[in-house]
């Protein structure tokens, strides 16, 4: 997964939440067999990457002990890789969980705290030599939606991500291993902050690192569409993915892999036919 300046269609990262309290799928994939079946379906639908999470990061979510995350994740990583060569990302803020998942075969550490949760995180990322996604979040999951405030949300998000990238580089993480994520829905007002971030993605891309966009089924879509439930936000999720593609993001993190993949293929074909 290396950054390409010619702006190819973003890769599609499919979401597998092995948690009892995900905002979108409500624990449907907590059972290991159900999680593996879901992973197989996402691969068949065209996912380039699977993002496996065992601790919910929805607003108000309670922490999960590292040993519980490891118990949920490691067997799933091994089971997927026993039958597929898909790239696997592990969505965790704990370095011990990331180490266990990478030892089992995961190649990406997706950290919503941008390696700030644990003082050992930066060194662990450098030592593992895996790819690492640094995400912006104001606050922490339990409190992040309690009156988030910004003077210039895009500028502040960009400055934070640039600072965290520099911290990772200083710790020994290779530049080509670093990804950035603006953190749509994490410590941001549904409309006042998320929409400017989506509209300003090109400023994040301009930092020179590949960007991962995770806007799938987020609450801002429901806020714009009469309170649509998470499973009724496909159209808005695709619109956000296409906005990311136009801005040059390297990957989109989505629940609906088949539909998003089709939309991106059509988008890319139209751009190519128009000489874009």
GROMACS .gro file of C-alpha atoms in nm:
model
  276
    1UNK     CA    1   0.000   0.000   0.000
    2UNK     CA    2   0.226   0.280  -0.121
    3UNK     CA    3   0.120   0.635  -0.204
    4UNK     CA    4   0.093   0.710  -0.577
    5UNK     CA    5   0.086   1.074  -0.692
    6UNK     CA    6  -0.113   0.994  -1.010
    7UNK     CA    7  -0.427   0.953  -0.797
    8UNK     CA    8  -0.556   0.607  -0.881
    9UNK     CA    9  -0.897   0.508  -0.743
   10UNK     CA   10  -0.873   0.463  -0.368
   11UNK     CA   11  -0.831   0.115  -0.231
   12UNK     CA   12  -1.129  -0.021  -0.045
   13UNK     CA   13  -1.088  -0.120   0.320
   14UNK     CA   14  -1.371  -0.338   0.446
   15UNK     CA   15  -1.476  -0.317   0.811
   16UNK     CA   16  -1.503  -0.623   1.038
   17UNK     CA   17  -1.618  -0.527   1.388
   18UNK     CA   18  -1.567  -0.819   1.628
   19UNK     CA   19  -1.733  -0.620   1.906
   20UNK     CA   20  -2.066  -0.637   2.091
   21UNK     CA   21  -2.138  -0.265   2.063
   22UNK     CA   22  -2.045  -0.127   1.720
   23UNK     CA   23  -2.257   0.174   1.622
   24UNK     CA   24  -2.334   0.019   1.282
   25UNK     CA   25  -2.360  -0.357   1.311
   26UNK     CA   26  -2.441  -0.397   1.679
   27UNK     CA   27  -2.239  -0.708   1.761
   28UNK     CA   28  -2.346  -0.921   1.465
   29UNK     CA   29  -1.985  -1.029   1.408
   30UNK     CA   30  -1.872  -1.087   1.765
   31UNK     CA   31  -1.901  -1.462   1.709
   32UNK     CA   32  -1.574  -1.581   1.547
   33UNK     CA   33  -1.755  -1.782   1.282
   34UNK     CA   34  -1.975  -1.487   1.189
   35UNK     CA   35  -1.673  -1.256   1.174
   36UNK     CA   36  -1.486  -1.495   0.944
   37UNK     CA   37  -1.789  -1.534   0.719
   38UNK     CA   38  -1.823  -1.157   0.699
   39UNK     CA   39  -1.454  -1.123   0.614
   40UNK     CA   40  -1.493  -1.379   0.335
   41UNK     CA   41  -1.787  -1.186   0.194
   42UNK     CA   42  -1.598  -0.856   0.195
   43UNK     CA   43  -1.302  -1.018   0.019
   44UNK     CA   44  -1.536  -1.164  -0.244
   45UNK     CA   45  -1.688  -0.818  -0.292
   46UNK     CA   46  -1.349  -0.670  -0.372
   47UNK     CA   47  -1.196  -0.545  -0.047
   48UNK     CA   48  -0.823  -0.478  -0.085
   49UNK     CA   49  -0.779  -0.450   0.293
   50UNK     CA   50  -0.974  -0.573   0.594
   51UNK     CA   51  -0.980  -0.357   0.907
   52UNK     CA   52  -1.042  -0.575   1.212
   53UNK     CA   53  -1.156  -0.415   1.535
   54UNK     CA   54  -1.228  -0.570   1.875
   55UNK     CA   55  -1.296  -0.253   2.076
   56UNK     CA   56  -1.568  -0.011   1.976
   57UNK     CA   57  -1.463   0.352   1.928
   58UNK     CA   58  -1.817   0.487   1.891
   59UNK     CA   59  -1.905   0.792   2.106
   60UNK     CA   60  -1.944   0.684   2.468
   61UNK     CA   61  -1.776   0.348   2.416
   62UNK     CA   62  -1.620   0.180   2.719
   63UNK     CA   63  -1.262   0.048   2.704
   64UNK     CA   64  -1.189  -0.321   2.649
   65UNK     CA   65  -0.896  -0.498   2.822
   66UNK     CA   66  -0.603  -0.578   2.592
   67UNK     CA   67  -0.633  -0.951   2.658
   68UNK     CA   68  -0.995  -0.947   2.540
   69UNK     CA   69  -0.898  -0.765   2.220
   70UNK     CA   70  -0.620  -1.014   2.155
   71UNK     CA   71  -0.851  -1.309   2.221
   72UNK     CA   72  -1.099  -1.172   1.967
   73UNK     CA   73  -0.848  -1.062   1.702
   74UNK     CA   74  -0.559  -1.306   1.679
   75UNK     CA   75  -0.758  -1.619   1.586
   76UNK     CA   76  -0.951  -1.414   1.330
   77UNK     CA   77  -0.632  -1.279   1.170
   78UNK     CA   78  -0.491  -1.631   1.145
   79UNK     CA   79  -0.815  -1.776   1.006
   80UNK     CA   80  -0.842  -1.511   0.735
   81UNK     CA   81  -0.479  -1.543   0.630
   82UNK     CA   82  -0.507  -1.921   0.618
   83UNK     CA   83  -0.726  -1.881   0.310
   84UNK     CA   84  -0.650  -1.535   0.169
   85UNK     CA   85  -0.359  -1.298   0.106
   86UNK     CA   86  -0.571  -0.988   0.172
   87UNK     CA   87  -0.394  -0.713   0.366
   88UNK     CA   88  -0.511  -0.698   0.726
   89UNK     CA   89  -0.530  -0.387   0.939
   90UNK     CA   90  -0.589  -0.405   1.314
   91UNK     CA   91  -0.790  -0.121   1.464
   92UNK     CA   92  -0.656  -0.076   1.817
   93UNK     CA   93  -0.501   0.190   2.036
   94UNK     CA   94  -0.300  -0.058   2.243
   95UNK     CA   95   0.055  -0.148   2.135
   96UNK     CA   96   0.037  -0.496   2.294
   97UNK     CA   97  -0.271  -0.574   2.083
   98UNK     CA   98  -0.103  -0.442   1.769
   99UNK     CA   99   0.206  -0.654   1.840
  100UNK     CA  100  -0.002  -0.969   1.881
  101UNK     CA  101  -0.197  -0.902   1.562
  102UNK     CA  102   0.114  -0.822   1.358
  103UNK     CA  103   0.281  -1.138   1.490
  104UNK     CA  104  -0.024  -1.327   1.364
  105UNK     CA  105   0.010  -1.171   1.019
  106UNK     CA  106  -0.155  -0.828   1.020
  107UNK     CA  107   0.046  -0.564   0.832
  108UNK     CA  108  -0.124  -0.237   0.931
  109UNK     CA  109  -0.184  -0.075   1.269
  110UNK     CA  110  -0.484   0.159   1.255
  111UNK     CA  111  -0.472   0.376   1.568
  112UNK     CA  112  -0.750   0.627   1.639
  113UNK     CA  113  -0.522   0.801   1.892
  114UNK     CA  114  -0.235   0.851   1.642
  115UNK     CA  115   0.003   0.658   1.872
  116UNK     CA  116  -0.075   0.877   2.176
  117UNK     CA  117  -0.266   0.630   2.396
  118UNK     CA  118   0.043   0.458   2.534
  119UNK     CA  119   0.396   0.601   2.573
  120UNK     CA  120   0.524   0.276   2.418
  121UNK     CA  121   0.321   0.313   2.098
  122UNK     CA  122   0.569   0.512   1.889
  123UNK     CA  123   0.858   0.277   1.961
  124UNK     CA  124   0.636  -0.026   1.905
  125UNK     CA  125   0.531   0.100   1.563
  126UNK     CA  126   0.894   0.155   1.465
  127UNK     CA  127   1.003  -0.186   1.592
  128UNK     CA  128   0.723  -0.374   1.417
  129UNK     CA  129   0.794  -0.194   1.089
  130UNK     CA  130   0.427  -0.225   0.994
  131UNK     CA  131   0.221   0.040   0.823
  132UNK     CA  132   0.051   0.272   1.068
  133UNK     CA  133  -0.257   0.490   1.030
  134UNK     CA  134  -0.246   0.806   1.242
  135UNK     CA  135  -0.596   0.942   1.301
  136UNK     CA  136  -0.711   1.276   1.435
  137UNK     CA  137  -0.947   1.269   1.732
  138UNK     CA  138  -1.028   1.551   1.973
  139UNK     CA  139  -1.066   1.393   2.316
  140UNK     CA  140  -1.121   1.019   2.358
  141UNK     CA  141  -1.409   0.789   2.260
  142UNK     CA  142  -1.608   0.823   2.580
  143UNK     CA  143  -1.607   1.206   2.570
  144UNK     CA  144  -1.513   1.309   2.216
  145UNK     CA  145  -1.860   1.432   2.118
  146UNK     CA  146  -1.902   1.650   2.429
  147UNK     CA  147  -1.895   1.996   2.267
  148UNK     CA  148  -1.594   1.965   2.034
  149UNK     CA  149  -1.456   2.310   1.944
  150UNK     CA  150  -1.228   2.439   1.668
  151UNK     CA  151  -1.136   2.779   1.528
  152UNK     CA  152  -1.024   2.632   1.194
  153UNK     CA  153  -1.111   2.263   1.189
  154UNK     CA  154  -0.930   2.173   0.866
  155UNK     CA  155  -0.618   2.368   0.960
  156UNK     CA  156  -0.611   2.222   1.310
  157UNK     CA  157  -0.664   1.866   1.187
  158UNK     CA  158  -0.389   1.909   0.926
  159UNK     CA  159  -0.149   2.056   1.182
  160UNK     CA  160  -0.217   1.773   1.427
  161UNK     CA  161  -0.160   1.506   1.164
  162UNK     CA  162   0.160   1.670   1.042
  163UNK     CA  163   0.285   1.683   1.402
  164UNK     CA  164   0.203   1.316   1.465
  165UNK     CA  165   0.370   1.214   1.140
  166UNK     CA  166   0.683   1.399   1.252
  167UNK     CA  167   0.668   1.224   1.590
  168UNK     CA  168   0.644   0.887   1.418
  169UNK     CA  169   0.935   0.970   1.190
  170UNK     CA  170   1.145   1.083   1.487
  171UNK     CA  171   1.070   0.751   1.661
  172UNK     CA  172   1.201   0.560   1.360
  173UNK     CA  173   0.885   0.479   1.165
  174UNK     CA  174   0.973   0.479   0.795
  175UNK     CA  175   0.808   0.759   0.600
  176UNK     CA  176   0.659   0.512   0.354
  177UNK     CA  177   0.482   0.333   0.640
  178UNK     CA  178   0.281   0.635   0.758
  179UNK     CA  179  -0.083   0.699   0.669
  180UNK     CA  180  -0.306   0.983   0.787
  181UNK     CA  181  -0.678   0.982   0.869
  182UNK     CA  182  -0.870   1.308   0.936
  183UNK     CA  183  -1.102   1.127   1.176
  184UNK     CA  184  -1.448   1.207   1.040
  185UNK     CA  185  -1.691   1.168   1.330
  186UNK     CA  186  -1.422   1.161   1.599
  187UNK     CA  187  -1.444   1.467   1.823
  188UNK     CA  188  -1.625   1.669   1.556
  189UNK     CA  189  -1.972   1.818   1.533
  190UNK     CA  190  -2.185   1.625   1.285
  191UNK     CA  191  -2.228   1.919   1.047
  192UNK     CA  192  -2.013   2.214   1.157
  193UNK     CA  193  -1.691   2.012   1.160
  194UNK     CA  194  -1.732   1.694   0.954
  195UNK     CA  195  -1.849   1.869   0.637
  196UNK     CA  196  -1.557   2.119   0.627
  197UNK     CA  197  -1.316   1.829   0.686
  198UNK     CA  198  -1.464   1.638   0.393
  199UNK     CA  199  -1.459   1.951   0.181
  200UNK     CA  200  -1.098   2.021   0.280
  201UNK     CA  201  -0.953   1.674   0.225
  202UNK     CA  202  -0.716   1.804  -0.042
  203UNK     CA  203  -0.532   1.998   0.232
  204UNK     CA  204  -0.477   1.674   0.422
  205UNK     CA  205  -0.364   1.492   0.107
  206UNK     CA  206  -0.122   1.779   0.038
  207UNK     CA  207   0.075   1.684   0.350
  208UNK     CA  208   0.233   1.416   0.130
  209UNK     CA  209   0.124   1.098   0.307
  210UNK     CA  210  -0.143   0.853   0.188
  211UNK     CA  211  -0.477   0.937   0.344
  212UNK     CA  212  -0.740   0.693   0.471
  213UNK     CA  213  -1.096   0.824   0.479
  214UNK     CA  214  -1.351   0.664   0.711
  215UNK     CA  215  -1.691   0.826   0.659
  216UNK     CA  216  -1.906   0.517   0.603
  217UNK     CA  217  -2.248   0.530   0.774
  218UNK     CA  218  -2.135   0.814   1.001
  219UNK     CA  219  -2.390   1.024   1.187
  220UNK     CA  220  -2.348   1.335   0.973
  221UNK     CA  221  -2.519   1.143   0.691
  222UNK     CA  222  -2.823   1.080   0.908
  223UNK     CA  223  -2.821   1.443   1.020
  224UNK     CA  224  -2.838   1.555   0.657
  225UNK     CA  225  -3.112   1.306   0.569
  226UNK     CA  226  -3.383   1.328   0.829
  227UNK     CA  227  -3.221   1.103   1.086
  228UNK     CA  228  -3.158   0.804   0.859
  229UNK     CA  229  -3.043   0.499   1.057
  230UNK     CA  230  -2.688   0.366   1.007
  231UNK     CA  231  -2.802   0.087   0.774
  232UNK     CA  232  -2.991   0.342   0.560
  233UNK     CA  233  -2.688   0.563   0.487
  234UNK     CA  234  -2.543   0.387   0.182
  235UNK     CA  235  -2.599   0.674  -0.059
  236UNK     CA  236  -2.435   0.926   0.171
  237UNK     CA  237  -2.146   0.690   0.239
  238UNK     CA  238  -2.080   0.654  -0.133
  239UNK     CA  239  -2.101   1.031  -0.181
  240UNK     CA  240  -1.838   1.080   0.087
  241UNK     CA  241  -1.615   0.811  -0.067
  242UNK     CA  242  -1.635   0.981  -0.406
  243UNK     CA  243  -1.550   1.317  -0.249
  244UNK     CA  244  -1.246   1.148  -0.099
  245UNK     CA  245  -1.152   0.995  -0.433
  246UNK     CA  246  -1.171   1.334  -0.601
  247UNK     CA  247  -0.947   1.483  -0.332
  248UNK     CA  248  -0.690   1.206  -0.380
  249UNK     CA  249  -0.727   0.987  -0.074
  250UNK     CA  250  -0.546   0.654  -0.097
  251UNK     CA  251  -0.812   0.435   0.065
  252UNK     CA  252  -1.168   0.446   0.194
  253UNK     CA  253  -1.281   0.251   0.500
  254UNK     CA  254  -1.633   0.124   0.436
  255UNK     CA  255  -1.903  -0.116   0.547
  256UNK     CA  256  -2.051  -0.161   0.199
  257UNK     CA  257  -1.762  -0.293  -0.009
  258UNK     CA  258  -1.942  -0.409  -0.324
  259UNK     CA  259  -2.138  -0.088  -0.371
  260UNK     CA  260  -1.844   0.139  -0.295
  261UNK     CA  261  -1.614  -0.058  -0.527
  262UNK     CA  262  -1.865  -0.024  -0.810
  263UNK     CA  263  -1.904   0.350  -0.752
  264UNK     CA  264  -1.527   0.400  -0.758
  265UNK     CA  265  -1.488   0.197  -1.077
  266UNK     CA  266  -1.749   0.410  -1.251
  267UNK     CA  267  -1.595   0.731  -1.113
  268UNK     CA  268  -1.250   0.628  -1.240
  269UNK     CA  269  -1.385   0.533  -1.584
  270UNK     CA  270  -1.561   0.867  -1.618
  271UNK     CA  271  -1.247   1.058  -1.520
  272UNK     CA  272  -1.040   0.859  -1.766
  273UNK     CA  273  -1.290   0.910  -2.049
  274UNK     CA  274  -1.291   1.282  -1.978
  275UNK     CA  275  -0.912   1.307  -1.977
  276UNK     CA  276  -0.896   1.400  -1.609
   0.00000   0.00000   0.00000
